[in-house]
Coordinates of C-alpha atoms and ligand atoms in Angstrom, one line a residue:
M1025 CA 0.0 0.0 0.0
S1026 CA 1.1 3.5 -0.6
P1027 CA 2.6 5.6 2.3
L1028 CA 0.5 8.2 4.0
P1029 CA 1.6 11.4 5.7
A1030 CA 2.2 10.7 9.4
P1031 CA -1.2 11.4 11.1
R1032 CA -1.3 14.5 13.3
T1033 CA -4.8 14.4 14.5
F1034 CA -6.8 11.4 15.8
R1035 CA -10.3 10.4 16.9
V1036 CA -11.2 7.3 18.9
K1037 CA -14.8 6.0 18.6
S1038 CA -15.8 3.4 21.2
F1039 CA -18.7 1.0 21.0
G1040 CA -20.1 -1.5 23.5
C1041 CA -19.3 -1.8 27.1
Q1042 CA -17.7 0.5 29.7
M1043 CA -14.4 -1.3 29.4
N1044 CA -14.3 -0.2 25.8
V1045 CA -14.9 3.4 27.0
Y1046 CA -11.9 3.0 29.4
D1047 CA -9.7 1.4 26.7
G1048 CA -10.7 4.2 24.3
E1049 CA -9.6 6.8 26.8
R1050 CA -6.3 5.1 27.3
M1051 CA -5.7 4.9 23.6
A1052 CA -6.4 8.6 23.3
E1053 CA -4.0 9.3 26.1
L1054 CA -1.4 7.1 24.4
L1055 CA -1.7 8.9 21.1
A1056 CA -1.7 12.3 22.8
A1057 CA 1.5 11.4 24.5
Q1058 CA 3.0 10.8 21.0
G1059 CA 2.3 14.5 20.2
M1060 CA -0.9 13.8 18.2
E1061 CA -3.9 16.0 18.8
A1062 CA -7.5 14.9 19.4
G1063 CA -9.3 16.0 16.3
S1064 CA -12.8 16.2 15.0
E1065 CA -14.8 14.4 12.3
D1066 CA -12.0 14.8 9.7
A1067 CA -9.1 13.5 11.8
D1068 CA -6.1 11.9 10.0
L1069 CA -6.3 8.7 12.2
V1070 CA -9.6 7.1 13.2
V1071 CA -9.6 4.3 15.7
L1072 CA -12.8 2.2 15.8
N1073 CA -12.8 0.6 19.2
T1074 CA -15.3 -2.2 18.5
C1075 CA -17.6 -4.6 20.3
H1076 CA -18.3 -8.2 19.3
I1077 CA -20.9 -9.3 21.9
R1078 CA -23.8 -9.3 19.6
E1079 CA -24.2 -9.4 15.8
K1080 CA -25.4 -5.9 15.2
A1081 CA -22.3 -4.5 17.0
A1082 CA -20.0 -6.2 14.6
E1083 CA -22.0 -5.3 11.5
K1084 CA -21.8 -1.6 12.6
V1085 CA -18.0 -1.7 12.1
Y1086 CA -18.3 -2.4 8.4
S1087 CA -20.8 0.4 7.9
D1088 CA -18.7 2.7 9.9
I1089 CA -15.6 1.9 7.8
G1090 CA -17.7 2.7 4.7
R1091 CA -18.9 6.0 6.1
L1092 CA -15.3 7.2 6.7
R1093 CA -14.6 7.4 3.0
R1094 CA -14.2 11.0 2.1
D1095 CA -15.9 12.8 -0.9
D1096 CA -12.6 12.6 -2.9
G1097 CA -12.6 8.8 -2.4
S1098 CA -9.7 8.9 0.1
S1099 CA -10.0 7.6 3.7
P1100 CA -8.3 8.5 6.9
L1101 CA -5.8 6.0 8.4
I1102 CA -8.3 3.5 9.9
A1103 CA -7.4 1.4 12.9
V1104 CA -9.8 -1.3 14.1
A1105 CA -9.4 -2.0 17.8
G1106 CA -11.4 -3.9 20.4
C1107 CA -13.1 -7.3 20.3
V1108 CA -14.1 -7.4 16.6
A1109 CA -10.4 -6.8 15.8
Q1110 CA -9.5 -9.7 18.1
A1111 CA -12.2 -12.1 16.7
E1112 CA -12.2 -11.1 13.0
G1113 CA -8.9 -9.3 12.4
E1114 CA -8.0 -11.3 9.3
E1115 CA -11.5 -11.0 7.7
I1116 CA -11.5 -7.3 8.3
M1117 CA -8.1 -6.8 6.6
A1118 CA -9.5 -8.9 3.7
R1119 CA -12.9 -7.3 3.5
A1120 CA -12.0 -3.7 4.1
P1121 CA -8.9 -2.6 2.2
S1122 CA -9.0 0.9 3.8
V1123 CA -8.3 -0.6 7.2
R1124 CA -4.5 -0.3 7.8
V1125 CA -4.2 -1.3 11.5
V1126 CA -5.9 -4.1 13.4
V1127 CA -5.1 -4.2 17.2
G1128 CA -6.7 -6.5 19.8
P1129 CA -7.8 -5.4 23.3
Q1130 CA -4.7 -6.8 25.0
A1131 CA -2.2 -5.2 22.5
Y1132 CA -3.3 -1.6 22.2
H1133 CA -0.3 -0.2 24.0
R1134 CA 1.4 -0.9 20.6
L1135 CA -1.0 1.3 18.7
P1136 CA 1.5 4.1 18.0
E1137 CA 4.1 1.7 16.5
L1138 CA 1.4 0.0 14.4
V1139 CA 0.2 3.4 13.2
A1140 CA 3.8 4.4 12.3
E1141 CA 4.2 1.2 10.3
A1142 CA 0.9 1.8 8.5
A1143 CA 1.9 5.3 7.6
Q1144 CA 4.9 3.9 5.9
G1145 CA 2.6 1.9 3.7
A1146 CA 2.3 -1.4 5.6
R1147 CA -0.8 -3.1 7.0
A1148 CA 0.0 -3.7 10.6
S1149 CA -1.8 -6.0 13.1
D1150 CA -1.3 -7.3 16.6
T1151 CA -3.8 -9.6 18.3
E1152 CA -1.5 -11.2 20.8
M1153 CA -3.0 -11.7 24.2
P1154 CA -0.2 -11.4 26.8
A1155 CA -1.7 -11.1 30.3
D1156 CA -1.4 -7.6 31.8
A1157 CA 1.4 -6.4 29.5
K1158 CA -0.4 -3.4 28.2
F1159 CA -1.1 -1.6 31.5
A1160 CA 2.6 -1.2 32.4
A1161 CA 3.3 0.2 28.9
L1162 CA 0.6 2.9 29.0
P1163 CA 1.3 6.6 30.0
Q1164 CA 0.0 8.2 33.2
R1165 CA -3.7 9.1 33.3
T1166 CA -4.4 12.6 32.0
R1167 CA -8.2 12.6 31.6
V1168 CA -10.2 14.8 33.9
G1169 CA -13.8 14.7 35.1
P1170 CA -15.8 13.9 38.2
T1171 CA -16.5 10.3 37.3
A1172 CA -13.9 7.8 36.0
F1173 CA -13.5 4.2 35.0
L1174 CA -10.7 2.1 36.2
T1175 CA -10.1 -1.4 34.8
V1176 CA -9.0 -3.7 37.6
Q1177 CA -9.7 -7.1 36.1
E1178 CA -10.0 -8.4 32.6
G1179 CA -11.1 -11.5 30.8
C1180 CA -13.3 -14.4 31.7
D1181 CA -12.9 -18.1 32.5
K1182 CA -16.6 -18.8 32.9
F1183 CA -17.4 -19.8 29.3
C1184 CA -21.1 -19.2 29.3
T1185 CA -22.2 -21.1 26.2
Y1186 CA -23.5 -18.0 24.4
C1187 CA -20.6 -15.6 25.1
V1188 CA -17.6 -14.5 23.0
V1189 CA -15.8 -12.7 25.9
P1190 CA -13.6 -15.6 27.0
Y1191 CA -12.3 -15.8 23.4
T1192 CA -11.9 -12.0 22.7
R1193 CA -10.7 -10.8 26.1
G1194 CA -8.9 -13.9 27.1
A1195 CA -8.4 -15.5 30.5
E1196 CA -9.2 -13.8 33.8
I1197 CA -6.4 -11.5 35.0
S1198 CA -6.2 -9.1 37.9
R1199 CA -4.1 -6.0 37.8
P1200 CA -1.8 -5.6 40.8
F1201 CA -3.0 -3.7 43.9
A1202 CA -0.2 -1.1 43.9
A1203 CA -0.7 -0.2 40.2
L1204 CA -4.5 0.3 40.8
L1205 CA -3.9 2.5 43.8
D1206 CA -1.5 4.6 41.8
E1207 CA -3.9 4.9 38.9
A1208 CA -6.8 5.8 41.3
R1209 CA -4.6 8.5 42.9
A1210 CA -3.8 10.0 39.5
L1211 CA -7.5 10.1 38.6
V1212 CA -8.4 11.7 41.9
E1213 CA -5.6 14.3 41.6
R1214 CA -7.1 15.2 38.2
G1215 CA -10.6 15.7 39.6
A1216 CA -12.3 12.3 39.8
R1217 CA -14.7 12.1 42.7
E1218 CA -16.2 8.8 41.8
I1219 CA -14.4 5.7 40.4
T1220 CA -16.1 2.7 38.9
L1221 CA -14.0 -0.4 39.0
L1222 CA -14.3 -2.4 35.8
G1223 CA -13.9 -6.0 34.9
Q1224 CA -15.8 -8.6 32.9
N1225 CA -15.8 -10.5 36.3
V1226 CA -14.8 -7.6 38.5
N1227 CA -15.6 -9.5 41.7
A1228 CA -13.2 -12.2 40.7
W1229 CA -10.4 -9.6 41.3
A1230 CA -7.7 -11.0 43.6
G1231 CA -4.4 -9.6 44.7
E1232 CA -2.0 -8.8 47.5
D1233 CA -2.2 -5.6 49.5
A1234 CA 0.7 -3.4 50.5
R1235 CA 1.6 -5.8 53.4
G1236 CA 1.5 -8.9 51.1
R1237 CA -1.8 -10.2 52.4
A1238 CA -4.2 -11.9 50.0
V1239 CA -7.2 -9.6 49.3
G1240 CA -10.2 -9.7 47.1
L1241 CA -12.2 -6.9 45.6
A1242 CA -13.6 -5.9 49.0
G1243 CA -10.0 -5.3 50.3
L1244 CA -9.2 -3.2 47.2
I1245 CA -12.4 -1.1 47.7
R1246 CA -11.6 -0.5 51.4
A1247 CA -8.1 0.6 50.4
L1248 CA -9.4 3.0 47.8
A1249 CA -12.0 4.4 50.3
E1250 CA -9.0 5.7 52.2
L1251 CA -8.3 8.3 49.5
P1252 CA -9.7 11.4 51.1
D1253 CA -10.9 13.2 47.9
L1254 CA -12.5 10.1 46.4
L1255 CA -16.2 10.2 47.5
R1256 CA -17.7 7.3 45.8
I1257 CA -16.8 3.8 44.6
R1258 CA -18.8 1.5 42.3
Y1259 CA -17.9 -1.7 40.5
T1260 CA -19.2 -3.6 37.5
T1261 CA -19.8 -6.4 36.2
S1262 CA -20.1 -9.0 38.8
H1263 CA -20.7 -12.8 38.6
P1264 CA -23.0 -14.4 41.2
T1265 CA -20.4 -17.2 41.8
D1266 CA -17.7 -14.6 42.8
M1267 CA -19.9 -12.6 45.2
D1268 CA -18.1 -13.5 48.4
A1269 CA -19.0 -12.7 52.0
D1270 CA -16.4 -10.0 52.3
L1271 CA -17.7 -8.1 49.3
I1272 CA -21.2 -8.3 50.7
A1273 CA -19.8 -7.1 54.1
A1274 CA -18.1 -4.2 52.3
H1275 CA -21.6 -2.9 51.3
A1276 CA -22.4 -2.7 55.0
D1277 CA -19.1 -1.3 56.4
T1278 CA -17.7 1.0 53.6
P1279 CA -19.9 4.1 53.2
K1280 CA -18.1 5.2 50.1
L1281 CA -19.2 2.0 48.3
M1282 CA -22.4 3.0 46.6
P1283 CA -25.6 1.0 47.2
F1284 CA -25.8 -0.4 43.8
L1285 CA -25.1 -3.9 42.4
H1286 CA -25.2 -5.1 38.8
L1287 CA -25.5 -8.8 39.0
P1288 CA -26.5 -10.5 35.8
V1289 CA -28.7 -13.6 36.1
Q1290 CA -29.6 -14.1 32.4
S1291 CA -32.7 -16.3 32.9
G1292 CA -35.1 -17.4 35.6
S1293 CA -35.3 -21.0 34.4
D1294 CA -32.8 -23.5 35.8
R1295 CA -33.1 -25.6 32.7
I1296 CA -31.9 -22.7 30.6
L1297 CA -29.3 -21.6 33.1
K1298 CA -27.8 -25.0 32.9
A1299 CA -27.7 -24.9 29.1
M1300 CA -26.1 -21.5 29.4
H1301 CA -23.5 -23.0 31.7
R1302 CA -24.2 -20.5 34.4
S1303 CA -23.1 -21.9 37.7
H1304 CA -26.1 -20.7 39.7
S1305 CA -29.8 -21.5 39.8
A1306 CA -32.6 -19.0 40.1
E1307 CA -33.1 -19.9 43.7
S1308 CA -29.4 -19.6 44.6
Y1309 CA -29.3 -16.2 42.9
L1310 CA -32.3 -15.0 44.9
R1311 CA -30.8 -16.2 48.2
L1312 CA -27.6 -14.3 47.3
L1313 CA -29.6 -11.1 46.8
E1314 CA -31.2 -11.7 50.2
R1315 CA -27.8 -11.7 51.8
V1316 CA -26.8 -8.5 49.9
R1317 CA -30.0 -6.8 51.0
A1318 CA -29.4 -7.9 54.6
A1319 CA -26.1 -6.1 54.5
R1320 CA -27.4 -3.0 52.7
P1321 CA -31.2 -2.8 52.8
D1322 CA -31.5 0.1 50.3
I1323 CA -29.2 -1.5 47.7
A1324 CA -30.4 -0.9 44.1
L1325 CA -30.2 -4.0 42.0
S1326 CA -29.5 -4.4 38.3
G1327 CA -29.2 -7.4 36.0
D1328 CA -28.7 -8.7 32.5
F1329 CA -31.2 -11.0 30.7
I1330 CA -31.1 -13.0 27.5
V1331 CA -34.4 -14.0 25.8
G1332 CA -34.8 -16.6 23.1
F1333 CA -31.8 -18.7 24.2
P1334 CA -32.0 -22.1 22.2
G1335 CA -34.6 -24.3 23.7
E1336 CA -36.3 -21.5 25.7
A1337 CA -40.0 -22.5 26.0
E1338 CA -42.8 -20.1 27.0
A1339 CA -42.7 -21.7 30.5
D1340 CA -39.0 -20.9 30.9
F1341 CA -39.6 -17.4 29.8
R1342 CA -42.4 -17.0 32.3
L1343 CA -39.9 -18.0 35.1
T1344 CA -37.7 -15.1 33.9
L1345 CA -40.7 -12.7 34.2
E1346 CA -41.4 -14.1 37.7
L1347 CA -37.9 -13.6 38.8
V1348 CA -37.9 -10.0 37.5
E1349 CA -41.1 -9.4 39.5
S1350 CA -39.7 -10.9 42.7
V1351 CA -36.4 -9.1 42.7
G1352 CA -37.7 -5.6 42.0
Y1353 CA -34.8 -4.4 39.9
A1354 CA -33.9 -0.7 39.9
Q1355 CA -32.9 -1.2 36.3
A1356 CA -31.9 -4.1 34.0
Y1357 CA -30.6 -4.8 30.5
S1358 CA -32.3 -7.3 28.3
F1359 CA -31.0 -8.7 25.0
K1360 CA -32.2 -11.0 22.3
F1361 CA -30.0 -14.1 22.0
S1362 CA -27.5 -13.5 19.3
S1363 CA -25.9 -16.6 17.8
R1364 CA -22.1 -16.0 17.9
P1365 CA -19.9 -18.2 15.6
G1366 CA -17.6 -20.5 17.6
T1367 CA -19.7 -20.5 20.8
P1368 CA -21.5 -23.7 21.8
A1369 CA -24.9 -22.1 21.9
A1370 CA -24.7 -21.3 18.2
E1371 CA -24.8 -25.1 17.5
M1372 CA -27.5 -26.0 19.9
P1373 CA -30.8 -27.4 18.7
G1374 CA -34.0 -25.4 19.4
Q1375 CA -33.0 -22.1 18.0
I1376 CA -35.9 -19.7 18.5
A1377 CA -37.8 -17.9 15.7
T1378 CA -37.1 -14.1 15.6
A1379 CA -40.8 -13.2 16.0
V1380 CA -41.0 -15.2 19.2
T1381 CA -37.8 -13.7 20.6
D1382 CA -39.0 -10.2 19.7
A1383 CA -42.3 -10.6 21.5
R1384 CA -40.6 -12.0 24.6
L1385 CA -38.2 -9.1 24.6
Q1386 CA -41.1 -6.6 24.5
R1387 CA -42.8 -8.3 27.4
L1388 CA -39.6 -8.5 29.5
Q1389 CA -38.8 -4.9 28.8
A1390 CA -42.3 -3.8 29.8
A1391 CA -41.8 -5.7 33.1
I1392 CA -38.3 -4.1 33.7
N1393 CA -39.6 -0.6 32.9
R1394 CA -42.5 -1.1 35.4
G1395 CA -40.0 -2.1 38.0
Q1396 CA -37.7 0.8 37.3
L1397 CA -40.5 3.3 37.6
A1398 CA -41.7 1.7 40.8
F1399 CA -38.2 1.9 42.2
N1400 CA -37.9 5.6 41.2
A1401 CA -41.3 6.4 42.6
A1402 CA -40.4 4.8 45.9
S1403 CA -37.3 7.1 46.2
V1404 CA -39.3 10.3 46.1
G1405 CA -38.8 12.2 49.3
Q1406 CA -35.3 10.7 49.9
R1407 CA -32.5 13.1 50.6
C1408 CA -29.2 12.0 49.1
M1409 CA -25.9 13.1 47.6
V1410 CA -25.8 13.8 43.9
L1411 CA -22.4 14.2 42.3
V1412 CA -22.8 16.8 39.6
E1413 CA -21.5 15.5 36.2
R1414 CA -22.7 18.0 33.6
R1415 CA -25.0 20.8 32.7
G1416 CA -28.6 20.0 31.8
K1417 CA -30.5 21.3 28.7
H1418 CA -32.1 24.2 30.5
P1419 CA -30.3 27.2 31.9
G1420 CA -29.2 26.6 35.5
Q1421 CA -30.0 22.9 35.3
W1422 CA -27.4 20.3 36.4
L1423 CA -27.3 16.5 35.9
G1424 CA -25.7 13.9 38.2
K1425 CA -26.3 10.5 39.7
S1426 CA -27.9 9.5 43.0
P1427 CA -26.2 6.9 45.1
W1428 CA -28.6 4.3 43.5
L1429 CA -27.3 5.4 40.0
Q1430 CA -30.5 7.2 39.1
S1431 CA -30.0 10.2 36.8
V1432 CA -31.1 13.2 38.7
H1433 CA -31.6 16.8 37.3
F1434 CA -32.0 19.9 39.5
T1435 CA -31.6 23.6 39.1
G1436 CA -29.6 25.9 41.4
D1437 CA -26.1 27.1 42.2
A1438 CA -23.7 24.2 41.6
S1439 CA -20.8 23.3 39.4
I1440 CA -19.4 20.1 37.8
G1441 CA -17.7 17.9 40.3
D1442 CA -19.7 19.2 43.3
P1443 CA -21.3 16.8 45.7
V1444 CA -24.7 18.3 46.4
E1445 CA -27.5 17.3 48.7
V1446 CA -30.9 17.0 47.0
E1447 CA -34.3 15.8 47.9
L1448 CA -35.7 13.6 45.2
A1449 CA -38.9 15.3 44.1
T1450 CA -40.5 13.5 41.0
A1451 CA -39.9 10.2 39.3
G1452 CA -39.9 9.3 35.6
P1453 CA -39.0 5.9 34.2
N1454 CA -35.4 7.0 33.3
S1455 CA -34.6 9.9 35.5
M1456 CA -35.7 11.9 38.6
S1457 CA -35.9 15.5 39.4
G1458 CA -34.4 16.8 42.6
R1459 CA -34.7 19.9 44.8
L1460 CA -31.3 21.3 45.7
L1461 CA -30.8 21.5 49.5
H1462 CA -27.2 22.5 49.8
L1463 CA -23.7 21.6 48.8
A1464 CA -23.1 18.3 50.5
T1465 CA -20.1 17.9 52.9
A1466 CA -18.7 14.5 51.9
Ligands
5AD536 N1 -26.5 -12.9 22.8 C1 -27.2 -12.0 23.6 N2 -26.8 -11.4 24.7 C2 -25.5 -11.7 25.0 N3 -24.8 -11.3 26.1 C3 -23.6 -11.9 26.0 N4 -23.5 -12.6 24.9 C4 -24.7 -12.6 24.3 C5 -25.3 -13.2 23.2 N5 -24.6 -14.0 22.4 C6 -25.3 -10.3 27.1 C7 -25.3 -11.0 28.5 C8 -24.2 -10.3 29.2 C9 -24.2 -9.0 28.5 C10 -22.9 -8.2 28.7 O1 -24.4 -9.2 27.2 O2 -26.6 -10.7 29.1 O3 -24.4 -10.3 30.6
SF4_537 FE1 -19.5 -13.9 29.1 FE2 -20.4 -15.5 31.0 FE3 -17.9 -14.5 31.2 FE4 -20.1 -12.9 31.5 S1 -19.5 -14.6 32.8 S2 -18.2 -12.4 30.2 S3 -21.5 -13.7 30.1 S4 -18.7 -15.9 29.6

């Protein structure tokens, strides 16, 4: 391929999960550290940081590549990163000649080198998966803002039969305790007041604290809670199997740990859970939630659901609806089963017709929305801290999150990054209005 002028401006576009948002920020910091400038629509280098979890996400990449073509027929230097790069790197190179760089989620610390090779006229790719190599090679955090993500754990060893994550993100690894404390300190120094710890199985995080003692996620959370200017800690996504007693206890004994738990269950039918290779039953999941609620009675619960998994009968689906009713989720995500090549579920008999899956999804989403509105309505009158994240649409209006992760808007005298105390005043399905009481003292 012909050489290109070395790119001076870049744009990173992230799809999918919060970890991709985090990876996208770190790629942007890496490129900025090379002297490149964050650019607009017409940047010289465009990084598509992709998601492979469901079909539509992967298809989007190809249409995005097409859309990057300029009126004169030329394209920016296109790099495909993320899980589609990992899973389909070779196909992308073959199908989309304008893609010059392919880089997997465990190799993106090499992005500047690969871009330099590509600018010389090569097509460069790296989808190696060395455990934990990239973090040590990344520059210091430079992003600012009141809320930040921090990847503490990556990869998954659970091999649910529908899921590509164990193949695209690799085996479970935990980043070391000291590196995480350093990164958290850097984020707090630059203005972060809330940190969300990220991992595909974040509650499987394990490490050694400063004194060499073995600690789990609860120990890490308690250590982070010692940072004076850090006001709030969250974590996502957890697996029921790794929800240990210490983490449940942390919800009772660590005030900075927010009363929110995203704990995917996927289905309310034990038959389907078994076929999904989930290691819990509906009953064991409900018992676990009882223990969490005993530790932190006001905890807001969230989950993930898949409808139309192969073999799912109407009776199985009803059990999912029943579980949703009995948990009383504050929010939840629901997805249509998407057959992913290479996963066991793609080959299973009993694939469900699209019309059936569509109808089930609608019924499930209606139940989830009812639950969400009920949860919000029950919060009216509560006084709580809202961390101001950004301006609202109207003059003098501000937006932030309640401890229970509800979006709250209010008007009054505040600025971004302030912890303010509000009284929750009215409830909608997706947000709440608040009445500003005063600046909260953390
Ligand atoms: N089809 C549909 N949903 C999926 N998820 C993961 N893989 C699939 C798939 N093949 C959902 C699960 C998971 C969330 C991140 O995405 O609910 O918890
Ligand atoms: Fe995928 Fe299951 Fe691992 Fe979650 S626990 S990332 S759904 S394999």
